[in-house]
Amino acid sequence: MKENFFWGGASSASQYEGAYNKDGRGETVIDFVPGGGNQRVMLVRSGKVNINERSDQYLYPNLDAIDGYEQIFNDIELMREMNFNSYRFSISWTRIYPSGYEEEPNKAGVEYYRKVLEKLSEYNIEPIVTISHYENPIEVVRNKNGWESRETIDLFVKMATTVMTEYKELVRFWIPFNEMNAGEFMPLICLGTNLNSYKNKREGLFKCWHHQLLANALVVKCGKEINPDFKFGSMIAGMYSYPFDCHPENQMANRQQMQRIQFLLSDVMIRGHYPNYALKEIENNNYDINFTSDDLAILQENTVDFHAFSYYQTNVLDVVTPRDETAGNMTRGMKNPFLEASEWGWQIDPIGLRVFLNELYERYEIPLIIVENGIGVNEELKNDTVVDDYRIEYMQAHIKQMKLAIEEDGVDLFGYMPWGWIDIVSASTGEMSKRYGFVYVDINNDGSGTKKRYKKKSFNWFAKVIKSNGTDLENN
Ligand code: BG6
């Protein structure tokens, strides 16, 4: 492993911070999305979330999340104890511009993240900052339908420019958007957009994506002017799938699915232009997307430097024979008879990580970084800890495959950051009980609990992995 390989963990503001109305923070779309497992999934998919008011009928777990806003400095001590040399987190847009529309940023928000970044710098923990992770100001969602509107581009670029200017001495690595491709599955959460008015939702999606792609390119442009040493990354949810068998129809269908949900957006952010399969989809379906020649030049001239992605599971596709289905990260796929799955049905596939790394690196030939990986488990605290050998096994297997990809296949990978290094609110299902962390947080689905942090067994294991730069993976 490279000497300066990034080992750390990842989280997002809306799942970690809470303190939804503290120090001038404005409300964001996720503050209006009820939790409750499948209930969240159904409400989001059907476009039936009430974005105007919260109801007593539901719980809204993101409002308080895991109290990270208050406990961040203690949590950074835990990161330090685990030997993190990097930390991926996101900035809450509405702490910087509470409604999205202000001319001047909210000083308290700007100063808050400065202190966090200064602390990380003191401990030599490299921040990898996501500028927008599933968070759009509620005012922008109500007035503009989020990313459906071209005007949202300017609002976002204003926010990004503010943070890049304010923190130019403290941050080198920026990820403008988390998982743009997830917009297809959770449009309200990812894009701040209700797509119900579209006969063909892909048309609405393309519109939103075009605006996000432009915003991404403009952030790269402004960022390089602020500090030419900044590095920018595209970030896409790993939704990799295999054709079930060698039936040519399955091969073709899977290839098309991968183009549509996996590669489309990173193809644009990395290569600087829409791939032909996307242009054909637009043309053949008469999508009304307003591409100007200026837009296309902006995309071409402002590509990213690295590619980041999440990886939890793989799916299987069979369009010939009906098969049992299982869940994945926002997607559904068919059961793979060779794989086990998590309690949430996500199929555990360490070799798939190596396959995916190879595919990405062959396609893009730019440095890659894994910014999310892990397993969600319903866990209980016993004797102030959780003996999570299953998590250690999951990570051992994934790290081994990641090392093979580097050492045997020549993939240029520069970091591994497990998701939810500390238990946080699940994004897709809005639960606390789906725990990913090395650190247990005493908060329950209904929000009760002491908010205290406890080290799980994997805490010391991962600290040792990092200390040995990935050479000592033993669980002892
Ligand atoms: C990723 C998201 O897709 O998956 C995270 O970027 C999310 O925000 C993670 O938390 C795990 O998914 P979930 O739904 O189990 O929280």
PDB file of C-alpha atoms and ligand atoms in Angstrom, residues 11-12 14-15 88 133-134 178-179 182 186 235 237-239 310 312 329-330 344 346 372 376 419-420 424-431 434 436, ligand 1:
ATOM      1  CA  SER A  11     -20.394  10.401   7.402  1.00  0.00           C
ATOM      2  CA  SER A  12     -22.764  13.080   6.168  1.00  0.00           C
ATOM      3  CA  SER A  14     -27.742  15.287   7.777  1.00  0.00           C
ATOM      4  CA  GLN A  15     -27.191  11.815   9.178  1.00  0.00           C
ATOM      5  CA  ARG A  88     -14.863  12.249   4.710  1.00  0.00           C
ATOM      6  CA  HIS A 133     -24.723  15.009   0.533  1.00  0.00           C
ATOM      7  CA  TYR A 134     -28.472  14.492   0.110  1.00  0.00           C
ATOM      8  CA  ASN A 178     -22.666  12.624  -3.199  1.00  0.00           C
ATOM      9  CA  GLU A 179     -24.044   9.828  -5.388  1.00  0.00           C
ATOM     10  CA  ALA A 182     -29.063   7.797  -6.516  1.00  0.00           C
ATOM     11  CA  MET A 186     -34.736   8.763  -3.995  1.00  0.00           C
ATOM     12  CA  MET A 235     -18.901  10.389  -6.476  1.00  0.00           C
ATOM     13  CA  ALA A 237     -23.186   4.958  -5.662  1.00  0.00           C
ATOM     14  CA  GLY A 238     -21.847   1.514  -6.475  1.00  0.00           C
ATOM     15  CA  MET A 239     -24.858  -0.255  -7.965  1.00  0.00           C
ATOM     16  CA  SER A 310     -19.587   3.749  -2.402  1.00  0.00           C
ATOM     17  CA  TYR A 312     -21.744  -2.222  -0.251  1.00  0.00           C
ATOM     18  CA  ASN A 329     -28.454   0.101  -1.651  1.00  0.00           C
ATOM     19  CA  MET A 330     -31.602   1.811  -2.954  1.00  0.00           C
ATOM     20  CA  TRP A 344     -31.412  -5.713   5.006  1.00  0.00           C
ATOM     21  CA  TRP A 346     -27.754  -6.380   0.660  1.00  0.00           C
ATOM     22  CA  GLU A 372     -18.152   4.248   1.622  1.00  0.00           C
ATOM     23  CA  GLY A 376     -25.520  -2.399   8.490  1.00  0.00           C
ATOM     24  CA  TRP A 419     -19.256   4.335   5.908  1.00  0.00           C
ATOM     25  CA  GLY A 420     -20.845   5.315   9.090  1.00  0.00           C
ATOM     26  CA  ILE A 424     -25.654   7.272  12.262  1.00  0.00           C
ATOM     27  CA  VAL A 425     -29.201   7.584  10.917  1.00  0.00           C
ATOM     28  CA  SER A 426     -29.667   5.435   7.836  1.00  0.00           C
ATOM     29  CA  ALA A 427     -30.261   7.477   4.683  1.00  0.00           C
ATOM     30  CA  SER A 428     -32.653   5.246   2.788  1.00  0.00           C
ATOM     31  CA  THR A 429     -34.651   3.903   5.715  1.00  0.00           C
ATOM     32  CA  GLY A 430     -34.231   6.580   8.403  1.00  0.00           C
ATOM     33  CA  GLU A 431     -33.422   4.163  11.216  1.00  0.00           C
ATOM     34  CA  LYS A 434     -29.138  -0.257  10.926  1.00  0.00           C
ATOM     35  CA  TYR A 436     -22.513   0.505  10.461  1.00  0.00           C
TER      36      TYR A 436
HETATM   37  C1  BG6 B   1     -24.953   5.590   0.611  1.00  0.00           C
HETATM   38  C2  BG6 B   1     -25.227   7.006   1.057  1.00  0.00           C
HETATM   39  O1  BG6 B   1     -25.591   5.307  -0.555  1.00  0.00           O
HETATM   40  O2  BG6 B   1     -25.367   4.560   1.442  1.00  0.00           O
HETATM   41  C3  BG6 B   1     -25.238   7.194   2.558  1.00  0.00           C
HETATM   42  O3  BG6 B   1     -24.299   7.901   0.494  1.00  0.00           O
HETATM   43  C4  BG6 B   1     -25.997   6.044   3.195  1.00  0.00           C
HETATM   44  O4  BG6 B   1     -25.786   8.441   2.857  1.00  0.00           O
HETATM   45  C5  BG6 B   1     -25.279   4.747   2.848  1.00  0.00           C
HETATM   46  O5  BG6 B   1     -26.143   6.186   4.567  1.00  0.00           O
HETATM   47  C6  BG6 B   1     -25.875   3.523   3.497  1.00  0.00           C
HETATM   48  O6  BG6 B   1     -27.231   3.443   3.199  1.00  0.00           O
HETATM   49  P1  BG6 B   1     -28.332   3.404   4.317  1.00  0.00           P
HETATM   50  O7  BG6 B   1     -29.587   3.653   3.613  1.00  0.00           O
HETATM   51  O8  BG6 B   1     -28.246   2.043   4.912  1.00  0.00           O
HETATM   52  O9  BG6 B   1     -27.994   4.459   5.298  1.00  0.00           O
END
